[in-house]
Coordinates of C-alpha atoms in Angstrom, one line a residue:
Chain H
M1 CA 6.7 -11.8 -3.7
T2 CA 7.9 -10.3 0.2
Y3 CA 7.4 -8.5 2.4
C4 CA 10.2 -7.5 5.2
V5 CA 10.7 -5.1 7.9
A6 CA 13.8 -4.1 10.0
M7 CA 14.2 -1.1 12.5
A8 CA 17.1 0.5 14.7
L9 CA 15.6 1.7 17.7
K10 CA 17.3 2.9 20.9
D11 CA 17.2 -0.2 22.1
G12 CA 19.1 -2.4 19.7
L13 CA 17.1 -4.0 15.7
V14 CA 13.6 -5.7 15.4
F15 CA 13.4 -8.2 12.0
A16 CA 10.1 -9.1 10.5
A17 CA 10.0 -11.3 7.5
D18 CA 7.2 -13.3 5.4
S19 CA 9.0 -16.2 3.7
R20 CA 6.4 -16.6 0.8
T21 CA 7.5 -16.6 -2.7
N22 CA 5.5 -16.5 -6.0
A23 CA 6.0 -16.8 -10.0
G24 CA 2.6 -16.4 -10.8
V25 CA -0.3 -17.5 -8.2
D26 CA -0.1 -21.0 -9.7
Q27 CA 2.9 -21.3 -8.3
I28 CA 3.5 -20.6 -4.7
A29 CA 6.4 -21.4 -1.8
T30 CA 7.9 -20.9 0.8
Y31 CA 11.2 -19.6 1.6
R32 CA 12.6 -18.3 4.5
K33 CA 13.9 -14.5 4.0
L34 CA 16.2 -13.9 7.2
H35 CA 19.5 -15.2 7.3
K36 CA 21.6 -15.3 10.1
F37 CA 26.0 -14.5 10.0
T38 CA 27.3 -14.8 13.9
V39 CA 29.9 -15.5 16.0
D40 CA 28.6 -15.5 19.2
G41 CA 30.5 -12.4 21.2
E42 CA 31.9 -10.4 18.6
R43 CA 29.2 -10.3 15.8
V44 CA 25.6 -10.8 14.7
I45 CA 25.0 -9.7 11.1
I46 CA 21.1 -10.1 9.5
L47 CA 20.0 -10.3 5.6
L48 CA 16.2 -9.9 5.1
S49 CA 15.9 -10.2 1.6
A50 CA 13.7 -9.5 -1.5
G51 CA 13.5 -10.3 -4.9
N52 CA 14.0 -12.2 -7.8
L53 CA 14.6 -15.6 -5.3
A54 CA 18.0 -17.1 -7.7
T55 CA 19.5 -14.0 -6.9
T56 CA 19.0 -13.6 -3.6
Q57 CA 19.7 -17.3 -2.7
S58 CA 22.8 -17.3 -4.5
V59 CA 24.2 -13.9 -3.1
I60 CA 23.7 -15.9 0.1
S61 CA 25.2 -18.7 -0.7
L62 CA 27.9 -16.8 -1.9
L63 CA 28.3 -14.7 1.6
K64 CA 28.3 -18.2 3.0
M65 CA 30.9 -20.0 0.6
R66 CA 32.9 -16.8 1.0
L67 CA 33.0 -16.8 5.5
G68 CA 36.9 -16.8 6.4
S69 CA 38.6 -17.4 3.1
D70 CA 40.4 -13.9 1.4
Q71 CA 37.7 -13.0 -0.1
P72 CA 36.4 -9.6 1.5
N73 CA 33.0 -11.4 4.0
L74 CA 30.8 -10.9 6.2
F75 CA 32.8 -12.7 8.7
G76 CA 35.9 -10.7 7.9
V77 CA 34.7 -7.1 7.9
Q78 CA 35.4 -4.6 10.6
S79 CA 31.5 -2.7 10.2
L80 CA 28.4 -2.8 9.2
Y81 CA 28.9 -0.6 6.9
E82 CA 31.6 -2.8 5.5
A83 CA 29.0 -6.0 5.6
A84 CA 26.6 -3.6 3.6
T85 CA 29.6 -2.4 1.3
V86 CA 30.2 -6.7 0.5
V87 CA 26.2 -7.7 -0.3
G88 CA 26.3 -4.9 -2.6
N89 CA 29.4 -6.2 -4.3
T90 CA 28.2 -9.8 -3.9
S91 CA 24.3 -8.6 -5.5
R92 CA 26.0 -6.8 -8.1
E93 CA 28.3 -10.0 -9.5
V94 CA 24.6 -12.0 -9.8
V95 CA 23.0 -10.2 -11.3
R96 CA 25.7 -9.0 -13.4
R97 CA 26.7 -12.6 -14.2
D98 CA 22.7 -13.6 -14.8
S99 CA 21.2 -11.7 -16.9
G100 CA 24.9 -11.5 -19.7
Q101 CA 23.0 -14.4 -21.5
S102 CA 19.5 -13.2 -20.6
Q103 CA 17.6 -12.0 -23.8
G104 CA 14.4 -11.6 -22.0
K105 CA 12.6 -9.1 -20.0
V106 CA 13.5 -11.0 -16.4
D107 CA 14.2 -8.7 -13.4
F108 CA 16.7 -9.9 -11.8
G109 CA 17.0 -7.5 -8.8
C110 CA 17.0 -7.9 -5.3
S111 CA 16.6 -5.9 -2.3
F112 CA 18.5 -6.4 1.0
I113 CA 18.3 -5.4 4.8
V114 CA 21.3 -5.7 6.5
G115 CA 21.9 -5.2 10.1
G116 CA 23.3 -5.8 13.0
Q117 CA 26.2 -4.9 14.9
V118 CA 29.6 -5.7 14.7
H119 CA 32.0 -5.5 17.9
G120 CA 33.3 -1.7 18.3
E121 CA 29.9 -0.5 16.7
P122 CA 26.7 0.3 17.9
P123 CA 24.1 -2.0 16.1
R124 CA 23.3 -0.7 12.5
L125 CA 20.7 -1.1 10.1
F126 CA 21.0 -0.8 5.9
L127 CA 19.3 -0.7 3.1
V128 CA 21.1 -2.1 -0.1
Y129 CA 19.1 -1.6 -3.3
P130 CA 19.2 -3.9 -6.3
E131 CA 22.4 -1.8 -8.2
G132 CA 24.3 -2.9 -5.4
N133 CA 24.2 0.7 -3.3
F134 CA 22.7 1.7 0.1
I135 CA 21.7 3.7 2.3
E136 CA 21.8 3.5 6.6
C137 CA 18.8 3.8 9.2
T138 CA 19.4 6.8 11.5
P139 CA 16.4 7.7 14.4
D140 CA 14.2 10.0 12.0
T141 CA 13.1 6.9 9.9
P142 CA 14.1 4.3 12.4
Y143 CA 12.9 1.5 9.9
F144 CA 12.9 -0.1 6.3
Q145 CA 11.0 -2.6 4.4
I146 CA 11.4 -4.4 1.0
G147 CA 9.1 -6.3 -0.8
E148 CA 5.4 -5.2 -0.7
T149 CA 5.7 -2.6 1.5
K150 CA 2.2 -0.5 1.0
Y151 CA -0.1 -1.8 2.9
G152 CA 1.6 -1.9 6.5
K153 CA 3.5 1.0 5.7
P154 CA 0.7 3.3 7.4
I155 CA 0.7 1.7 11.1
L156 CA 4.5 2.0 10.9
D157 CA 4.5 5.5 10.1
R158 CA 2.2 6.0 13.2
V159 CA 3.5 4.0 16.0
I160 CA 6.7 3.5 15.7
D161 CA 9.6 5.7 16.9
Y162 CA 13.2 5.6 17.9
D163 CA 12.5 5.1 21.5
L164 CA 9.2 2.5 21.4
P165 CA 10.9 -0.4 23.4
L166 CA 11.6 -3.4 21.3
E167 CA 8.7 -5.8 22.3
Q168 CA 5.8 -3.0 20.8
A169 CA 8.1 -2.8 18.1
A170 CA 8.3 -6.3 17.1
K171 CA 4.6 -6.3 17.8
C172 CA 3.9 -3.4 15.5
A173 CA 6.0 -5.2 12.7
L174 CA 3.5 -8.1 12.8
I175 CA 0.4 -6.0 12.9
S176 CA 2.7 -4.4 9.8
L177 CA 2.5 -8.3 8.1
D178 CA -0.9 -9.0 9.5
S179 CA -2.2 -6.7 7.6
T180 CA -0.2 -7.3 3.9
I181 CA -1.4 -10.7 4.2
R182 CA -4.5 -10.2 4.1
S183 CA -4.4 -7.2 1.1
N184 CA -1.7 -9.3 -0.6
L185 CA -2.4 -13.2 -1.0
S186 CA 1.2 -13.2 -2.3
V187 CA 2.6 -12.3 1.2
G188 CA 1.9 -15.1 3.6
L189 CA 2.7 -17.2 7.1
P190 CA 5.1 -18.9 8.3
L191 CA 6.8 -15.3 9.5
D192 CA 10.9 -15.2 11.0
V193 CA 10.4 -12.6 14.1
L194 CA 14.1 -11.8 15.5
L195 CA 14.9 -8.8 18.4
Y196 CA 18.4 -8.3 18.6
D197 CA 19.1 -6.7 22.4
R198 CA 21.7 -3.8 22.1
N199 CA 25.4 -4.8 23.1
S200 CA 24.0 -8.5 23.0
F201 CA 25.6 -10.6 19.9
C202 CA 23.5 -13.2 20.1
T203 CA 20.2 -13.9 18.2
A204 CA 18.6 -16.1 20.9
R205 CA 15.1 -14.0 21.2
Q206 CA 14.0 -15.5 17.0
F207 CA 10.7 -16.6 16.4
D208 CA 9.2 -18.9 14.3
I209 CA 5.8 -17.5 13.4
T210 CA 3.4 -20.5 12.0
E211 CA -0.1 -21.0 11.3
D212 CA -0.8 -22.5 14.5
N213 CA 1.0 -20.1 16.2
V214 CA -2.2 -19.0 19.4
Y215 CA -0.5 -15.5 19.4
F216 CA -0.5 -14.3 16.3
R217 CA -4.2 -15.1 15.2
A218 CA -4.8 -13.5 18.7
L219 CA -3.1 -10.2 17.9
G220 CA -4.6 -10.1 13.6
E221 CA -8.5 -10.7 15.8
A222 CA -7.5 -8.6 18.7
W223 CA -6.9 -5.7 16.1
S224 CA -9.8 -5.9 13.9
V225 CA -11.7 -5.5 16.8
G226 CA -9.5 -2.7 18.1
L227 CA -9.9 -1.1 14.6
R228 CA -13.1 -0.9 14.1
Q229 CA -13.6 -0.1 18.2
A230 CA -11.6 3.0 16.8
F231 CA -13.4 2.8 13.9
S232 CA -16.4 3.7 15.7
E233 CA -15.7 6.0 18.0
L234 CA -14.5 8.4 15.9
P235 CA -16.3 12.0 15.7
E236 CA -19.5 12.1 13.4
M237 CA -19.4 14.7 10.3
D238 CA -22.5 16.2 9.4
W239 CA -23.3 14.5 6.1
Chain V
M1 CA -0.3 10.4 -8.2
T2 CA -4.3 10.2 -7.3
Y3 CA -6.7 8.2 -5.2
C4 CA -9.6 7.4 -5.5
V5 CA -12.4 5.0 -4.2
A6 CA -16.1 4.2 -4.5
M7 CA -18.7 2.1 -2.9
A8 CA -21.8 0.1 -3.9
L9 CA -24.2 -0.5 -0.2
K10 CA -27.7 -1.5 0.3
D11 CA -28.4 2.6 0.5
G12 CA -26.8 3.9 -2.5
L13 CA -22.9 4.9 -3.8
V14 CA -20.1 6.0 -1.9
F15 CA -17.5 8.5 -3.9
A16 CA -14.3 10.1 -2.2
A17 CA -11.3 11.4 -4.5
D18 CA -8.0 13.8 -3.6
S19 CA -7.6 16.4 -6.5
R20 CA -3.6 16.1 -6.6
T21 CA -2.1 15.7 -9.7
N22 CA 2.2 15.3 -10.6
A23 CA 5.1 15.2 -12.5
G24 CA 7.4 14.6 -10.7
V25 CA 7.9 16.1 -7.0
D26 CA 8.9 19.9 -8.5
Q27 CA 5.5 19.7 -10.8
I28 CA 2.6 19.3 -8.5
A29 CA -0.5 20.8 -9.5
T30 CA -4.6 21.0 -8.4
Y31 CA -7.0 19.1 -10.5
R32 CA -10.7 18.0 -9.0
K33 CA -10.7 13.9 -9.8
L34 CA -14.8 13.4 -9.7
H35 CA -17.0 14.9 -12.0
K36 CA -20.7 14.7 -12.9
F37 CA -23.2 14.0 -15.3
T38 CA -26.9 14.7 -13.9
V39 CA -30.5 14.8 -15.0
D40 CA -32.2 15.7 -11.5
G41 CA -34.8 13.3 -11.2
E42 CA -33.9 11.0 -13.7
R43 CA -30.5 9.7 -14.4
V44 CA -27.0 10.5 -11.6
I45 CA -23.8 9.5 -13.0
I46 CA -20.3 10.2 -11.1
L47 CA -16.5 9.4 -12.9
L48 CA -14.1 9.0 -10.6
S49 CA -10.4 9.2 -12.9
A50 CA -7.2 8.6 -12.2
G51 CA -4.1 7.9 -14.6
N52 CA -2.6 10.7 -18.0
L53 CA -3.8 13.9 -16.8
A54 CA -4.2 15.0 -20.4
T55 CA -6.4 11.7 -20.9
T56 CA -8.9 11.9 -18.5
Q57 CA -9.5 15.5 -19.2
S58 CA -10.0 15.1 -23.1
V59 CA -11.9 11.8 -22.1
I60 CA -14.1 14.4 -19.6
S61 CA -14.1 17.0 -22.4
L62 CA -15.8 14.9 -24.8
L63 CA -18.3 13.3 -23.0
K64 CA -19.2 16.2 -22.2
M65 CA -18.8 17.8 -25.8
R66 CA -20.9 15.0 -27.2
L67 CA -24.1 15.2 -24.5
G68 CA -27.2 15.6 -26.4
S69 CA -25.7 14.9 -29.9
D70 CA -26.6 11.9 -31.9
Q71 CA -23.7 10.2 -31.0
P72 CA -23.3 7.6 -27.6
N73 CA -23.8 9.5 -24.9
L74 CA -23.9 9.9 -20.8
F75 CA -27.2 11.9 -21.4
G76 CA -28.8 9.0 -23.3
V77 CA -28.1 5.8 -22.4
Q78 CA -30.8 3.7 -21.0
S79 CA -28.0 1.8 -18.2
L80 CA -24.9 2.3 -16.5
Y81 CA -24.2 -1.0 -17.8
E82 CA -24.3 1.0 -21.0
A83 CA -22.8 4.7 -19.3
A84 CA -18.9 2.4 -18.6
T85 CA -19.0 1.4 -22.6
V86 CA -19.3 4.6 -23.1
V87 CA -16.7 5.7 -20.8
G88 CA -14.5 3.1 -21.6
N89 CA -14.7 3.3 -25.5
T90 CA -14.0 7.3 -25.3
S91 CA -11.5 6.6 -23.5
R92 CA -9.4 4.2 -26.0
E93 CA -10.2 6.4 -28.7
V94 CA -8.6 9.3 -26.8
V95 CA -5.4 6.9 -25.7
R96 CA -5.6 6.0 -30.2
R97 CA -5.6 9.5 -31.0
D98 CA -2.5 10.8 -28.7
S99 CA -0.7 7.7 -28.7
G100 CA -0.3 7.4 -32.8
Q101 CA 2.6 9.8 -33.2
S102 CA 4.2 9.0 -30.0
Q103 CA 7.6 7.8 -29.9
G104 CA 8.3 7.6 -26.5
K105 CA 7.3 5.4 -23.6
V106 CA 4.8 7.5 -22.0
D107 CA 1.7 6.0 -20.5
F108 CA -1.2 7.3 -22.0
G109 CA -3.7 5.6 -19.9
C110 CA -6.2 6.2 -17.1
S111 CA -8.5 4.4 -14.9
F112 CA -11.8 5.6 -14.4
I113 CA -14.3 4.8 -11.7
V114 CA -18.3 4.9 -13.5
G115 CA -21.4 4.6 -10.6
G116 CA -24.7 6.6 -10.4
Q117 CA -27.7 5.1 -11.1
V118 CA -30.3 6.1 -14.4
H119 CA -33.8 5.9 -13.9
G120 CA -35.3 2.0 -13.9
E121 CA -32.6 0.6 -12.6
P122 CA -30.9 0.2 -9.3
P123 CA -26.8 2.1 -8.0
R124 CA -24.4 0.5 -9.9
L125 CA -20.5 1.4 -9.9
F126 CA -18.3 -0.6 -12.4
L127 CA -14.4 0.5 -12.5
V128 CA -13.2 0.5 -15.7
Y129 CA -9.3 0.2 -16.9
P130 CA -7.0 1.0 -19.6
E131 CA -7.9 -0.9 -22.0
G132 CA -11.9 0.5 -21.9
N133 CA -13.2 -3.1 -20.7
F134 CA -14.5 -2.6 -17.7
I135 CA -15.7 -4.6 -13.9
E136 CA -19.0 -4.2 -11.5
C137 CA -19.0 -3.7 -8.1
T138 CA -20.9 -6.4 -6.6
P139 CA -22.2 -6.8 -2.7
D140 CA -18.6 -9.3 -1.8
T141 CA -16.6 -6.1 -2.6
P142 CA -18.6 -3.2 -2.3
Y143 CA -15.8 -1.1 -3.6
F144 CA -13.6 -0.2 -5.9
Q145 CA -10.1 1.7 -5.7
I146 CA -8.3 3.7 -8.6
G147 CA -4.8 5.7 -8.3
E148 CA -2.6 5.2 -5.4
T149 CA -4.7 2.3 -3.6
K150 CA -2.2 0.5 -1.5
Y151 CA -1.8 2.3 1.9
G152 CA -5.8 2.8 2.2
K153 CA -6.9 -1.0 1.5
P154 CA -6.3 -2.1 4.9
I155 CA -9.0 -0.2 6.9
L156 CA -11.1 -0.6 3.5
D157 CA -11.2 -4.8 4.1
R158 CA -11.9 -4.8 7.9
V159 CA -14.6 -1.9 8.2
I160 CA -16.8 -1.9 4.4
D161 CA -19.6 -4.1 4.4
Y162 CA -22.5 -4.2 2.2
D163 CA -25.0 -3.1 5.5
L164 CA -22.6 -0.1 6.0
P165 CA -24.8 2.9 6.2
L166 CA -23.2 6.1 3.8
E167 CA -22.5 8.5 6.5
Q168 CA -19.8 5.3 8.0
A169 CA -18.5 4.5 4.8
A170 CA -17.7 8.4 3.9
K171 CA -16.2 8.0 7.3
C172 CA -13.9 4.8 6.2
A173 CA -13.0 6.4 3.2
L174 CA -12.3 9.9 4.8
I175 CA -9.7 7.3 7.4
S176 CA -8.9 5.2 4.0
L177 CA -7.6 8.5 2.5
D178 CA -5.5 10.4 5.5
S179 CA -3.7 6.4 5.2
T180 CA -2.7 7.3 2.1
I181 CA -2.1 11.6 2.2
R182 CA 0.5 11.2 5.7
S183 CA 2.0 7.7 3.6
N184 CA 2.0 9.3 0.0
L185 CA 3.2 13.1 -1.2
S186 CA 1.9 12.8 -4.6
V187 CA -1.7 12.4 -2.8
G188 CA -3.3 15.5 -1.2
L189 CA -6.2 18.5 -0.4
P190 CA -8.6 18.8 -1.1
L191 CA -10.6 16.2 -0.9
D192 CA -14.1 15.8 -3.2
V193 CA -16.6 13.5 -1.1
L194 CA -20.7 12.7 -2.2
L195 CA -22.8 10.7 -0.7
Y196 CA -25.7 9.3 -3.3
D197 CA -28.7 8.0 -1.4
R198 CA -30.4 5.4 -4.1
N199 CA -33.3 7.2 -5.4
S200 CA -33.1 10.4 -5.1
F201 CA -31.5 11.5 -8.2
C202 CA -29.4 14.2 -6.9
T203 CA -25.9 14.6 -5.7
A204 CA -26.7 17.6 -3.3
R205 CA -24.7 15.4 -0.3
Q206 CA -21.4 16.7 -2.1
F207 CA -18.4 18.3 0.2
D208 CA -15.3 19.7 -0.6
I209 CA -12.9 19.5 2.1
T210 CA -10.0 21.5 2.1
E211 CA -6.7 22.9 4.0
D212 CA -9.0 24.8 6.6
N213 CA -12.2 21.3 7.0
V214 CA -11.5 21.2 11.0
Y215 CA -13.9 18.2 10.6
F216 CA -10.7 16.1 8.3
R217 CA -8.6 17.1 10.7
A218 CA -9.9 15.9 13.4
L219 CA -11.3 12.9 11.8
G220 CA -7.2 12.5 11.6
E221 CA -6.1 13.1 14.6
A222 CA -8.9 11.4 16.4
W223 CA -8.2 8.3 14.0
S224 CA -4.2 8.7 15.4
V225 CA -5.3 8.8 18.6
G226 CA -7.6 5.6 18.2
L227 CA -5.0 3.5 16.4
R228 CA -2.5 3.7 19.0
Q229 CA -4.8 3.5 21.9
A230 CA -5.6 0.3 19.8
F231 CA -2.0 -1.2 19.7
S232 CA -1.2 -0.4 23.1
E233 CA -4.5 -2.3 23.9
L234 CA -3.3 -5.6 22.3
P235 CA -2.2 -9.2 23.8
E236 CA 1.2 -9.0 25.3
M237 CA 3.5 -11.5 23.5
D238 CA 6.0 -13.1 25.8
W239 CA 9.1 -12.7 23.4

């Protein structure tokens, strides 16, 4: 499984992803799910992926191989909308190719979050479905999740707001990931986190959070303590 | 959908269930999912149900019709283990009967939580799978969930402990239900909550929590405030 979350906020974008892939609990491996396609000063396009690893890897490979070619590609697109179209089409292409000969019930599908900024546009964020179509984030619901989404959703619903500073939103993403990691073995460290500041056209604020990360461990412990504290202060019912 | 949770703790048992049933978002109804089979002073058996409503209703009806008959029944069993067996067998019987003629892909399955106390035993808690087999709760993981379980699991994992007083555990169950209700439209009020005190053999502490319940509303609001407070006090990362 996988858990990725991304947010489109007033000040920019936040991306966070775990890196665990599994085909059964006895086949667990680490694969990064955050991929960057950037031209400094001109475009930043970030992909987060979830689903069939063969499909997502093929999609990423094809997207990279086609950069700068005559085919529609992420360095040629004039908008994030076009970027989502390219990702959706490439995903359809791979699923069609790979599922053609399949006799079994393998799910070849995958989902992508595609976000970033192309010069001339504000930052934008899209969710590309396994079918290749997609939706865009709006300030009313300023986040998308893919993969194992449910455990980490309640905290997002309570904290994430369009006006939240990126640093706070990234902290909330870490809490959401921490909750998911605690409840589902198939989601695990290391984590990739990227804060994209509106109009910066650079990806300097990227973080690789491993088992050794003192902050992440302290954050998880502080959150446990804070939750128990909040719980203990709730009003009592006359049972 | 449905969300039910039950806990087996040092002092007794806690049961909590929502009451929303849906077949698509345009077909929502209220059906109670907490069912009692009690003989005061001798046995208390509580069932929580999730899954196909036709199946769960038939199972409950058959269990009631057979009480006191020659067939194995919940007033005749000598242990909670036997009660779980009776529930599992009745569930298999209904699924076999109803799925026999089915052409389509309807899921006839359902899950039950069966808990309570039969004179001569301590309180016990079982989870009956759609296949009719079952597992028993132990102090290491002293709760079971059925239905839409994921949204409400993180708070249980952080708070529920075998030694927690029943009142605190019931409060935690309400928070778990509140989180699920906020994140999933198909789980809704009213809620059924029951606290069973070890060796009491009575179900006096049962509560029907409706939209008008001032305490539940205050609890949800206090939890939102407490969570945001806990979040705001987390250590800052140098992003």
